[in-house]
Short mmCIF file of C-alpha atoms in Angstrom, two decimals:
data_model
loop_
_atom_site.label_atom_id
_atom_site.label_comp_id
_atom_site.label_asym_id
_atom_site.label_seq_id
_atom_site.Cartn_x
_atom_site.Cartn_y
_atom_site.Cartn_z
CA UNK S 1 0.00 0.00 0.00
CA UNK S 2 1.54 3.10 -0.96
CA UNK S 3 1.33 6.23 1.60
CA UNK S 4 1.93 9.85 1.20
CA UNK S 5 3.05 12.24 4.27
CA UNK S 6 3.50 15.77 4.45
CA UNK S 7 6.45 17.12 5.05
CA UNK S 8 6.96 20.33 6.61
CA UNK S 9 10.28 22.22 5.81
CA UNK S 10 11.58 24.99 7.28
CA UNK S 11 14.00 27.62 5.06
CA UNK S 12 15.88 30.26 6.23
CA UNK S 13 17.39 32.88 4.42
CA UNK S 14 18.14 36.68 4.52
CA UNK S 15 15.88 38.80 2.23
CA UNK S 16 17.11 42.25 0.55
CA UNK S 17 14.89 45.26 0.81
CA UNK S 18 13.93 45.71 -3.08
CA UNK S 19 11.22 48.66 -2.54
CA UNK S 20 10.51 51.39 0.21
CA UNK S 21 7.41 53.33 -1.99
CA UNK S 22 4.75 55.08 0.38
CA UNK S 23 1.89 52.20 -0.99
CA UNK S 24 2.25 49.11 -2.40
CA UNK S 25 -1.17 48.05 -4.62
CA UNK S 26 -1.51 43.97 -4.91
CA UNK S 27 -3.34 43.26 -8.01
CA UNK S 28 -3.60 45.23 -11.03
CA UNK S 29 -7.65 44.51 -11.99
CA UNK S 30 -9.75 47.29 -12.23
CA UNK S 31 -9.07 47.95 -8.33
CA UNK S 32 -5.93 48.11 -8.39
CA UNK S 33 -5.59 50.31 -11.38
CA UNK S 34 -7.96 52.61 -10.08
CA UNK S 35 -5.80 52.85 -6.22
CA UNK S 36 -2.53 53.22 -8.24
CA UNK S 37 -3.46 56.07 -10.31
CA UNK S 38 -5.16 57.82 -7.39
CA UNK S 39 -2.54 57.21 -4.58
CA UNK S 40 0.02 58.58 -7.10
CA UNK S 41 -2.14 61.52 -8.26
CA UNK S 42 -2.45 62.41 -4.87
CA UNK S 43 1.44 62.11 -4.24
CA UNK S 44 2.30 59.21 -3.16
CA UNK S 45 4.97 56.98 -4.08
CA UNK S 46 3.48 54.12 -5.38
CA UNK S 47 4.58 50.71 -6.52
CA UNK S 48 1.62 48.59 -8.59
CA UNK S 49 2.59 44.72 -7.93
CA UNK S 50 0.99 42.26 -10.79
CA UNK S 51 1.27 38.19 -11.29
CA UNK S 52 0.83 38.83 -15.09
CA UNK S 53 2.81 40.69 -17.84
CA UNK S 54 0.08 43.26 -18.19
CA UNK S 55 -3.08 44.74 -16.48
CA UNK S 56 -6.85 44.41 -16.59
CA UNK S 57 -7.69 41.59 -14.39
CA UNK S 58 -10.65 39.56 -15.35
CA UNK S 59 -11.17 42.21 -18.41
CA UNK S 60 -8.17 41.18 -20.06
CA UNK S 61 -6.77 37.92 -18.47
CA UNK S 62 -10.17 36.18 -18.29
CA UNK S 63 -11.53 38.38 -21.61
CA UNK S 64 -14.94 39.49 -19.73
CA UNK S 65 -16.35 40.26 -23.43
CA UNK S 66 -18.11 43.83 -21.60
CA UNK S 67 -17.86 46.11 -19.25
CA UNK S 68 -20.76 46.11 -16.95
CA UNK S 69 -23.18 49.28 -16.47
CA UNK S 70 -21.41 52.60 -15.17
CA UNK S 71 -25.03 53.97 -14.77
CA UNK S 72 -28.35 53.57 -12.60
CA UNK S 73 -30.19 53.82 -15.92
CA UNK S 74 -30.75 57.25 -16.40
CA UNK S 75 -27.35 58.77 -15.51
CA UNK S 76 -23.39 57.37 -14.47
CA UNK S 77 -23.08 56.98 -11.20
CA UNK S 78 -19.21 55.46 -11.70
CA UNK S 79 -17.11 58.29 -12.55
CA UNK S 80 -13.88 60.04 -12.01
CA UNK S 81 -10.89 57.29 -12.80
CA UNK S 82 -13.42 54.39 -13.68
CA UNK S 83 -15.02 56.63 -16.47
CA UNK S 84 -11.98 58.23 -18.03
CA UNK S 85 -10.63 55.06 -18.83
CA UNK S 86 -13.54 53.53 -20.24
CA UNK S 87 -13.30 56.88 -22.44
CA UNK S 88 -9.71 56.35 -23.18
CA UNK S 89 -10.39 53.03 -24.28
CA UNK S 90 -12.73 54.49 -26.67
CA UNK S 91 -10.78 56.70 -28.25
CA UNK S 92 -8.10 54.62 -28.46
CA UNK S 93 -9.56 51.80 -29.84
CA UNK S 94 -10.10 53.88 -33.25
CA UNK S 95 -12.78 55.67 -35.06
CA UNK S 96 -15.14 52.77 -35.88
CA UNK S 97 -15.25 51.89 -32.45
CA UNK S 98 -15.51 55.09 -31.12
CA UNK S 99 -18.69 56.06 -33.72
CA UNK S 100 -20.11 52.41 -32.17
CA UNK S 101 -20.32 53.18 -28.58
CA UNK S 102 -19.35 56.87 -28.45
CA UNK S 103 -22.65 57.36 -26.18
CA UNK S 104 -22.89 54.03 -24.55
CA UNK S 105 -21.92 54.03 -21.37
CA UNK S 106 -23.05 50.48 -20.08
CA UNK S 107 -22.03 47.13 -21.61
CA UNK S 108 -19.32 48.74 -23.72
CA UNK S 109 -17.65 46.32 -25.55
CA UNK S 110 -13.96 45.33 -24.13
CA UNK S 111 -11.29 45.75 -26.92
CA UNK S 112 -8.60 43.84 -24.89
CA UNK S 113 -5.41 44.86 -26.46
CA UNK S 114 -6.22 48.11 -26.61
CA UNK S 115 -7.40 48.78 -22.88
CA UNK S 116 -3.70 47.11 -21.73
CA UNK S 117 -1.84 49.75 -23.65
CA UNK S 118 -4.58 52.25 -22.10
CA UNK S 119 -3.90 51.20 -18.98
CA UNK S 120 0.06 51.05 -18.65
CA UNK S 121 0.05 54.44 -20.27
CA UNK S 122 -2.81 55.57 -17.39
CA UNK S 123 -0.53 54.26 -14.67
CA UNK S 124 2.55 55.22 -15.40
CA UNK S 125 1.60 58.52 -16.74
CA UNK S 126 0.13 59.24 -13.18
CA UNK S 127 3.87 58.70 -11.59
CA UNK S 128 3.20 55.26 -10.12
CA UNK S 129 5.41 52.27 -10.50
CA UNK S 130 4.94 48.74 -12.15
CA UNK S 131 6.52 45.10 -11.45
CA UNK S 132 5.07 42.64 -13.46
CA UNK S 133 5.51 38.51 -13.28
CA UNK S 134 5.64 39.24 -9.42
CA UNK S 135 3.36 38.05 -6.92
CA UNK S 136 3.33 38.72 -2.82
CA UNK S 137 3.74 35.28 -1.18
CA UNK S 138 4.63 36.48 2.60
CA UNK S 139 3.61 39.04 5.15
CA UNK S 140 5.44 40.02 7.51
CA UNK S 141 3.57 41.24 10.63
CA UNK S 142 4.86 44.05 13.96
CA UNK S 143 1.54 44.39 16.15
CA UNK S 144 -1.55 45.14 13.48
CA UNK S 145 0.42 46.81 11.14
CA UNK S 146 2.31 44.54 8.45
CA UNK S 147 5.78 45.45 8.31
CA UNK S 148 6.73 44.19 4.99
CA UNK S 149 5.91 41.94 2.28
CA UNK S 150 8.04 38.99 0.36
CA UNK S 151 7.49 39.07 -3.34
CA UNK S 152 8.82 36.39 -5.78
CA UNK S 153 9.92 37.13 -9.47
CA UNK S 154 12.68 36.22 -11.93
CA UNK S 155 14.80 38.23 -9.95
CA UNK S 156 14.24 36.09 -7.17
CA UNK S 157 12.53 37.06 -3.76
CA UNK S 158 12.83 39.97 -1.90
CA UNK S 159 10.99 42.55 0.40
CA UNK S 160 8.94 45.38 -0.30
CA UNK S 161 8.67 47.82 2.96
CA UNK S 162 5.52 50.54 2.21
CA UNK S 163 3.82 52.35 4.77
CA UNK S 164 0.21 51.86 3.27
CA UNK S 165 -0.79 48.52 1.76
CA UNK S 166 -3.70 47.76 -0.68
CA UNK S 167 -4.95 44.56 -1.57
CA UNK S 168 -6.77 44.73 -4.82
CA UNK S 169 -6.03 41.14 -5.39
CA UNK S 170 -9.93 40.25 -5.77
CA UNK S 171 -9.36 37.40 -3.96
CA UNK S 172 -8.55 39.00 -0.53
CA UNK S 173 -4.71 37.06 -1.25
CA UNK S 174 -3.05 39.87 0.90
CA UNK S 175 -5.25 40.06 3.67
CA UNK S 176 -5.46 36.09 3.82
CA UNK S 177 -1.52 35.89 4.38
CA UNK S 178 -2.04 38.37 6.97
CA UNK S 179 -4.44 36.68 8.81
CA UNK S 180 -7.69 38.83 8.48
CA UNK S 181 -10.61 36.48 9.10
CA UNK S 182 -12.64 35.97 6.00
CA UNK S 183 -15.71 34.21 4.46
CA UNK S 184 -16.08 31.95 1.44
CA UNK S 185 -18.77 31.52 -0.93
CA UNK S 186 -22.47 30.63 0.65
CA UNK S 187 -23.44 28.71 3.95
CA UNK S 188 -21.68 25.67 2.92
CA UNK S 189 -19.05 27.02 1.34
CA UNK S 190 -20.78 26.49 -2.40
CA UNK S 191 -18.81 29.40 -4.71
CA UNK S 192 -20.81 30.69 -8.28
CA UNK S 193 -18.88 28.84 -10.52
CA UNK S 194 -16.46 30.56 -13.21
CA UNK S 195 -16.86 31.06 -16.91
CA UNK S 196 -13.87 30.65 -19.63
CA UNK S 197 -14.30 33.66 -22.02
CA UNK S 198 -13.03 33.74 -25.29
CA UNK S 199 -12.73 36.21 -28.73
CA UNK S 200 -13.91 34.97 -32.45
CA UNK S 201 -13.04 36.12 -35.66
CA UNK S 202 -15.22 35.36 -38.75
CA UNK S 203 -18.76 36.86 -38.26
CA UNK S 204 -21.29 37.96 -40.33
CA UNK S 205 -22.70 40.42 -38.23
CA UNK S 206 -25.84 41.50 -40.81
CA UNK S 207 -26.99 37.29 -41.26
CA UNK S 208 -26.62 37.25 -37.86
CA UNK S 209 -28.96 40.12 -37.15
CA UNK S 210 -31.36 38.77 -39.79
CA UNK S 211 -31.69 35.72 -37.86
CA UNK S 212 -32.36 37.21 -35.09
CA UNK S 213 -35.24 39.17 -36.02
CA UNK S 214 -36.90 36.03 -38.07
CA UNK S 215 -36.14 34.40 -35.22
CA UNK S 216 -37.99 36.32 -33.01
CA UNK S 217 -35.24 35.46 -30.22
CA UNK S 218 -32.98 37.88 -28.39
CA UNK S 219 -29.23 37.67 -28.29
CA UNK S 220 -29.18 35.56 -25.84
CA UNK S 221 -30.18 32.94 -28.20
CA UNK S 222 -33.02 31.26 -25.66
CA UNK S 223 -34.54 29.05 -27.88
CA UNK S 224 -31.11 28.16 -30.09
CA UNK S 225 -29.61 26.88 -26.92
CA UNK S 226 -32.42 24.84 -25.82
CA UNK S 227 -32.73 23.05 -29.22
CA UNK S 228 -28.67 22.10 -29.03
CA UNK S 229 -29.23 20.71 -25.72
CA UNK S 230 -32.18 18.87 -26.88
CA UNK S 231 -30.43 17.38 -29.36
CA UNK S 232 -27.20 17.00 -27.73
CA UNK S 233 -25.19 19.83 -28.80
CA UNK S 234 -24.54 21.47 -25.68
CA UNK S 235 -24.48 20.59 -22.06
CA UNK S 236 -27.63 20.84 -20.45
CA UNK S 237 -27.61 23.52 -17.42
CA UNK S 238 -27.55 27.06 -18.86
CA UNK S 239 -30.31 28.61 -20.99
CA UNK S 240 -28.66 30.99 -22.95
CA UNK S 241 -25.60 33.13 -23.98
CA UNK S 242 -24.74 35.75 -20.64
CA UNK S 243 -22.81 38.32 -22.95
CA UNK S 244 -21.70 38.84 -26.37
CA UNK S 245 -19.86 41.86 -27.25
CA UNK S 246 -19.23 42.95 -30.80
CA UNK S 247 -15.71 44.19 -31.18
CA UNK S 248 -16.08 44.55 -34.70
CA UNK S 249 -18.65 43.77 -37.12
CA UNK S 250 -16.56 40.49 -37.54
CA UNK S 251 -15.21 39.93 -33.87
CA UNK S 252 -17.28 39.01 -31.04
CA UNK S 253 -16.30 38.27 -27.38
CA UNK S 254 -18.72 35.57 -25.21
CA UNK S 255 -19.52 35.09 -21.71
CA UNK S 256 -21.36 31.30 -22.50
CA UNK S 257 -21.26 28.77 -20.47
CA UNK S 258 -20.26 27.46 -16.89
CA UNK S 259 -17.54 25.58 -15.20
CA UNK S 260 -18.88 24.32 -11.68
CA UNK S 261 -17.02 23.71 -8.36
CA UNK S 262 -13.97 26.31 -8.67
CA UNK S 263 -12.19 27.70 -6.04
CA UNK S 264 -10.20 30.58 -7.62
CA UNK S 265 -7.52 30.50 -4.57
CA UNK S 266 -6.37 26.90 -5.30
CA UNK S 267 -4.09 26.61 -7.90
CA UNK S 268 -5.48 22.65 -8.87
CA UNK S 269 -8.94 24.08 -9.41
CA UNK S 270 -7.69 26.47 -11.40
CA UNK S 271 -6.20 24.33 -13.70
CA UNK S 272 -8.72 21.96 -13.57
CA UNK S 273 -11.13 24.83 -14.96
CA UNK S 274 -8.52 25.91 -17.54
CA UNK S 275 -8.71 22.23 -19.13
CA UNK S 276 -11.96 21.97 -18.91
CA UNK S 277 -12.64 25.78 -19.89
CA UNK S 278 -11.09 24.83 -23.41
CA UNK S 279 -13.41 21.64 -24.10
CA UNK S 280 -15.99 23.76 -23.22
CA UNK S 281 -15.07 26.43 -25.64
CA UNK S 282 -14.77 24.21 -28.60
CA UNK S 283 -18.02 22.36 -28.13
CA UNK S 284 -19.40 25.85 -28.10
CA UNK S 285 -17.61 26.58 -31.32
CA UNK S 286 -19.08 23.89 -32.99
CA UNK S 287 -22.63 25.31 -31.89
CA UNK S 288 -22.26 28.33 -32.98
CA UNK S 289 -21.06 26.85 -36.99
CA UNK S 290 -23.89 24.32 -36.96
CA UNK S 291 -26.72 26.34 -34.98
CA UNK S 292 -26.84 30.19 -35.44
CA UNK S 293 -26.70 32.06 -39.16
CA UNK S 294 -23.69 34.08 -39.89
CA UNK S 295 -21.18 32.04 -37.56
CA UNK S 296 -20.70 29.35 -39.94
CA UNK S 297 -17.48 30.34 -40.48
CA UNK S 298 -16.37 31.29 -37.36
CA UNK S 299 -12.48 30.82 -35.79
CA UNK S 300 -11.52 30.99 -32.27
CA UNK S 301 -8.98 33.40 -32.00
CA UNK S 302 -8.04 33.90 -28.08
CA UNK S 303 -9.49 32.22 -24.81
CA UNK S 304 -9.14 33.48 -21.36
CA UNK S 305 -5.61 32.82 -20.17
CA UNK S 306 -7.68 31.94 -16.92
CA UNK S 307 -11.06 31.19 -16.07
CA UNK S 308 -13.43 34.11 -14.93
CA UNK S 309 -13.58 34.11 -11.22
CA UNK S 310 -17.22 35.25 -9.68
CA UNK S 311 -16.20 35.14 -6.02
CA UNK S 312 -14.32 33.43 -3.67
CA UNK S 313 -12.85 35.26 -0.23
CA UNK S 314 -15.23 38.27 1.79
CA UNK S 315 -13.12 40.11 4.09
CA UNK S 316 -14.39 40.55 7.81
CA UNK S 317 -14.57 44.23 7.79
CA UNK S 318 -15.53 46.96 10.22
CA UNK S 319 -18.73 47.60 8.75
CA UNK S 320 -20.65 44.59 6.74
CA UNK S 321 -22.55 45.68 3.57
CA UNK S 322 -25.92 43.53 3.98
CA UNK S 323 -28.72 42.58 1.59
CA UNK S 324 -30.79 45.17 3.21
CA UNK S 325 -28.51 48.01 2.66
CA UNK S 326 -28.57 47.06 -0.78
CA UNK S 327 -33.18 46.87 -1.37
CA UNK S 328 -33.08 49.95 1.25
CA UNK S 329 -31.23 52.01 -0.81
CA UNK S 330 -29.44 53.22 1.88
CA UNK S 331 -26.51 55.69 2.21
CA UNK S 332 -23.89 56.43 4.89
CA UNK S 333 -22.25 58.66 6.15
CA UNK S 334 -18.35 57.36 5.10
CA UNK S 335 -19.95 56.88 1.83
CA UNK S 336 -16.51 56.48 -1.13
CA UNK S 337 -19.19 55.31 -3.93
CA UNK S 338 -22.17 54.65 -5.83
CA UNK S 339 -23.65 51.28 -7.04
CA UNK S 340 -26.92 50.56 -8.91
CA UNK S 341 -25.45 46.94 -10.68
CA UNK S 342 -28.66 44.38 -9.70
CA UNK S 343 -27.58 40.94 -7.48
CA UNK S 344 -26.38 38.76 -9.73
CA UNK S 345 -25.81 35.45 -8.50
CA UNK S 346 -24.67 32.38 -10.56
CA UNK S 347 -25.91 29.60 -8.75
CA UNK S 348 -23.49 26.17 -7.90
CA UNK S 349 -24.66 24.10 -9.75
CA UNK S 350 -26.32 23.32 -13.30
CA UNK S 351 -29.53 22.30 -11.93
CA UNK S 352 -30.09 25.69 -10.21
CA UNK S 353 -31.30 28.89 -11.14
CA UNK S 354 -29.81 32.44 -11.43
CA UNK S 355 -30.80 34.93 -8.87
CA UNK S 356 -31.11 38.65 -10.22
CA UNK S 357 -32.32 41.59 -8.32
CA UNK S 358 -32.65 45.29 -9.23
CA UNK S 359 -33.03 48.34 -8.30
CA UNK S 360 -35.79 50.71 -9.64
CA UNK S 361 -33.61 53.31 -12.57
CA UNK S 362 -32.20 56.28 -11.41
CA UNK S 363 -31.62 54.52 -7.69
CA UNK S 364 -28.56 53.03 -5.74
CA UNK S 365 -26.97 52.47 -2.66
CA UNK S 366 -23.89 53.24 -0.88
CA UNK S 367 -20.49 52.11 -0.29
CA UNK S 368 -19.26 52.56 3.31
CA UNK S 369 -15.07 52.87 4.03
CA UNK S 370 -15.76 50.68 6.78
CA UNK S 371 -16.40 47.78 4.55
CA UNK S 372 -12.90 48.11 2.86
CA UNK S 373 -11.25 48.39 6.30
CA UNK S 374 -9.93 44.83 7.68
CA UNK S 375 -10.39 43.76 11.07
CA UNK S 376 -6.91 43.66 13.07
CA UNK S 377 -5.11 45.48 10.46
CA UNK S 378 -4.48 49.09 10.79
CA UNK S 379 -2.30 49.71 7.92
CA UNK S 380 -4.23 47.45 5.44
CA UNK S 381 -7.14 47.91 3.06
CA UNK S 382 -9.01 45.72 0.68
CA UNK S 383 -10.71 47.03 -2.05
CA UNK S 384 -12.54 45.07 -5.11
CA UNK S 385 -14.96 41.91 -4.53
CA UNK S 386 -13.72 40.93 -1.54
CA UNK S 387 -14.76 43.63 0.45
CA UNK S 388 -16.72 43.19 3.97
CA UNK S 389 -20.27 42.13 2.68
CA UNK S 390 -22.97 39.65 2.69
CA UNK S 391 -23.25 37.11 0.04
CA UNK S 392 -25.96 38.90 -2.16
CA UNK S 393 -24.29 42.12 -2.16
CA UNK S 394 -20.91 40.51 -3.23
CA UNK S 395 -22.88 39.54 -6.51
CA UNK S 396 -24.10 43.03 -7.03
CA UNK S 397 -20.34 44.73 -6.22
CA UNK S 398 -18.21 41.88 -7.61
CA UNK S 399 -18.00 44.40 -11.18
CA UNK S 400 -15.75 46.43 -12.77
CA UNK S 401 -16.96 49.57 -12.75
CA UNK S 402 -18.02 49.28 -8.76
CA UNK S 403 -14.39 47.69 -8.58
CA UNK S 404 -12.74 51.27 -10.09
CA UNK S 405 -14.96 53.15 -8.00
CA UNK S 406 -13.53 51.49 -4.40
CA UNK S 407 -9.86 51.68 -6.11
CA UNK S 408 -9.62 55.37 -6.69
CA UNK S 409 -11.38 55.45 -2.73
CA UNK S 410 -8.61 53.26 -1.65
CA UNK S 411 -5.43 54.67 -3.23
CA UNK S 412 -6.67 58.40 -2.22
CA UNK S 413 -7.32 57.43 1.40
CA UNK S 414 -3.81 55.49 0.96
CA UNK S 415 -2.42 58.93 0.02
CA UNK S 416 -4.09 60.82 2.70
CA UNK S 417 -2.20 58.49 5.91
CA UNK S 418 1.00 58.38 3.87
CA UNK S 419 1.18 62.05 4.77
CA UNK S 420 -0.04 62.16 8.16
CA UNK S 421 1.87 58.56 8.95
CA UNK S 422 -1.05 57.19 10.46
CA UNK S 423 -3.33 53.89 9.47
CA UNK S 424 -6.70 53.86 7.54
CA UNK S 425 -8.81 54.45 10.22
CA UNK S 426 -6.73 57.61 10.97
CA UNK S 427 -8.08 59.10 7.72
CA UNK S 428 -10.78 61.89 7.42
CA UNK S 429 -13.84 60.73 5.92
CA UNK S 430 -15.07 64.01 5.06
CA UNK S 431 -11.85 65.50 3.60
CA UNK S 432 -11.53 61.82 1.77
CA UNK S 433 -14.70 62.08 0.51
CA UNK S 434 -14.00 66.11 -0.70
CA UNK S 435 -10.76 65.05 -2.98
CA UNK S 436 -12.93 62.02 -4.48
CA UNK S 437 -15.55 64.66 -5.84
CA UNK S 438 -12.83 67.22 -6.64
CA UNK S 439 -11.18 64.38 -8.46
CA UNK S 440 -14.24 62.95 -10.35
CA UNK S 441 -16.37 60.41 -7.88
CA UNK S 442 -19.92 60.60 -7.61
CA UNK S 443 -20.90 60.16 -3.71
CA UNK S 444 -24.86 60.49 -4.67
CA UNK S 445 -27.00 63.41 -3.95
CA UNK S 446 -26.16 64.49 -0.25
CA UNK S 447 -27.27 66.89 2.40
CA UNK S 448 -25.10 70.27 2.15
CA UNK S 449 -24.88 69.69 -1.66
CA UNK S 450 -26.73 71.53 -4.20
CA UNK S 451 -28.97 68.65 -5.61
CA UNK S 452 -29.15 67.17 -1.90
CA UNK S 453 -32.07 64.95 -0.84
CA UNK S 454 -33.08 63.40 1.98
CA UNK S 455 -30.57 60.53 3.34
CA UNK S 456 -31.85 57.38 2.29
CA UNK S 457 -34.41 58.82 -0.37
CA UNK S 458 -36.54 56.30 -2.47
CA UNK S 459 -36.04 53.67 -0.05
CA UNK S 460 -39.69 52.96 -0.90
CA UNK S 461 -38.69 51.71 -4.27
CA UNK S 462 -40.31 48.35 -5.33
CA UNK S 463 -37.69 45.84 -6.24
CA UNK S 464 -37.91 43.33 -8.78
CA UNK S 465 -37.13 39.97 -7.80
CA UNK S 466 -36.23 37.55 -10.88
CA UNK S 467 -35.40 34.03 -11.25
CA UNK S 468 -33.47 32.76 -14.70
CA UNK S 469 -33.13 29.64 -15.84
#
């Protein structure tokens, strides 16, 4: 009988100080992008620290075909950083697209190579520093502040003393190593499972629209689905495409399909839904050639070089963003942002449904500091989808948009104690939240501002409560 036994060893070695900047930023998603641009606008020295060889996060590493909605449906509620570089990518991406989506503001197609040169020039153009092919693998702890962290690269391993840290890792990596008590997923642990984007080439966008109409189907392509998995072409479980973003008239980006049972902080799962990601992909290929008009002659051009992670780690936080918070509409008074994005919950398994609430249009709810502010850490903040929040409200935050929003919140509070040497929770909320409107943010209409209304206005709003197959 063969047996296996761990073995614990124990290394010692001395570690060079590689970088003393004022804030480090873990992650380089839309979070972090958003906190290293702000922290260095607001001058401080700041170093961006990313595991890939270029930013974006899920937008680019896990090719999320769309950005989701920067508005409440009638105007944008995500602004200042968030919006400039949806803008930039717009411009950038060249006339054709620009004409496209000039106006659009929500589910803006993501033109992937594009928004990475957008975003190293955005970065380094506001004075902050990159390290790429690097990821934080220690912390090193004096009291409740962390002291230093141990990165690993080419260049080997090595310590990176900041005053300020900022986990933007969406996974809550940072704050895991350094012992701040988190939850996972729902009651038993059960996580929404990930998705394996991917980019093809080939498509004739007008047969495709003619279908459609004759059809009498939306994009989401309810009834084509349901006739492949009658007859065996797909997997049965999902109903219908989640996204489809048109690049080009010949290029379109999906969000189709699930992978179930992924943890996105264990590296076998991972590759376990990268393998099976790719099966996935072609089965859907051969759909799309056999099943839907105008993607006959489709090719596959570039799949996520991960899968898309949902959720996986909630911080414990000093203030807990609830469920009710989100249907009350409420606001507080260490509000940092905005968000109107309905629960959206992909459920664990294929036999499940979707849960999807909204708001009423022109309504949202608050974003609290507290929530970004780890418990037993005083020099420590996590900002992204990991933040201090209930299950349901995880769904609803988990986005892009809501992700820049916290960022620019977290680098310019990170800025604000790097001056006055103290920890988060030394910060002042009201001159925090003054440099986020000077510098862009919507904080909602408040008392003492011109368009103020009452605190917690429209609470009464009915909310719709959907169920998708």
């Amino acid at each position: 009988m063969n047996t296996q036994a761990l073995t614990t060893v124990t290394i010692t070695s001395e570690l060079q100080v590689s970088h003393t900047p004022d804030v480090v930023v873990i992650g380089g998603g839309a979070t972090g992008i958003a906190a290293a641009i702000a922290a260095a606008r607001n001058g401080a020295n700041t170093l961006l620290i990313e595991q890939r060889g270029y930013l974006g996060g899920m937008g680019t590493a896990a090719l999320v075909p769309a950005f989701c909605p920067y508005t409440d449906g009638e105007k944008p509620i995500i602004r200042g950083i968030g919006l400039d570089l949806l803008e930039k990518m717009k411009q950038a991406a060249g006339d054709k697209f620009l004409n496209s989506y000039k106006d659009l503001l929500d589910w803006v197609p993501i033109d992937v190579e594009t928004l990475k040169r957008v975003y190293d020039k955005e970065v380094l153009d506001s004075g902050a520093q990159l390290l790429f092919h690097t990821v934080a693998d220690q912390v090193l702890l004096d009291g409740d502040r962390i002291s230093g962290i141990v990165i690993s690269n080419k260049s080997g391993r090595s310590v990176v003393q900041a005053k300020l840290y900022i986990d933007a890792s969406g996974d809550a990596d940072l704050a895991a190593l350094a012992g701040v008590p988190f939850q996972t997923g729902g009651e038993q642990g059960e996580l929404q499972p990930g998705t394996m984007c991917y980019v093809v080439s080939g498509v004739d966008k007008a047969r495709f629209e003619q279908f459609i109409e004759q059809s009498g189907q939306g994009k989401s392509l309810e009834k084509t689905v349901v006739e492949a998995q009658l007859n065996g072409d797909l997997p049965e479980g999902r109903k219908r495409i989640s996204g489809m973003a048109w690049i080009t008239d010949s290029v379109v980006g999906f969000n189709f399909g699930h992978i179930f049972g992924i943890d996105g902080t264990k590296a076998e799962d991972l590759t376990r839904a990268a393998i099976e990601g790719r099966v996935l992909i072609d089965v859907q290929i051969q759909f799309l050639r056999k099943y839907v008009p105008g993607f006959e002659d489709i090719h596959l051009v570039h799949s996520g070089d991960q899968i898309g992670i949902r959720e996986t780690r909630r911080i414990a936080g000093d203030y807990t963003l609830v469920v009710d918070d989100f249907i009350s509409m409420r606001t507080f008074e260490d509000d940092i942002a905005r968000n109107a994005y309905f629960i959206d919950i992909h459920l664990a398994n294929a036999n499940s449904t979707m849960v999807i609430k909204h708001l009423p249009k022109g309504q949202s709810h608050g974003v609290p500091y507290r929530c970004m502010l780890p418990q037993g850490k005083s020099n420590l903040i996590v900002a992204g989808r990991s933040v201090s929040s209930d299950r349901p409200v995880q769904g609803s935050l988990r986005v892009m948009p809501n992700c820049f929003a916290m960022g620019q919140a977290a680098g310019t509070a990170a800025a604000m104690a790097s001056v006055t040497g103290g920890g988060f929770r030394e910060v002042s909320i009201p001159e925090l939240q003054r440099k986020l409107v000077e510098q862009g943010a919507w904080l909602g209409e408040r008392p003492g501002h011109a368009d103020a209304v009452a605190v917690g206005a429209g609470a009464s709003g009915k909310i719709e409560f959907d169920d998708e197959a």
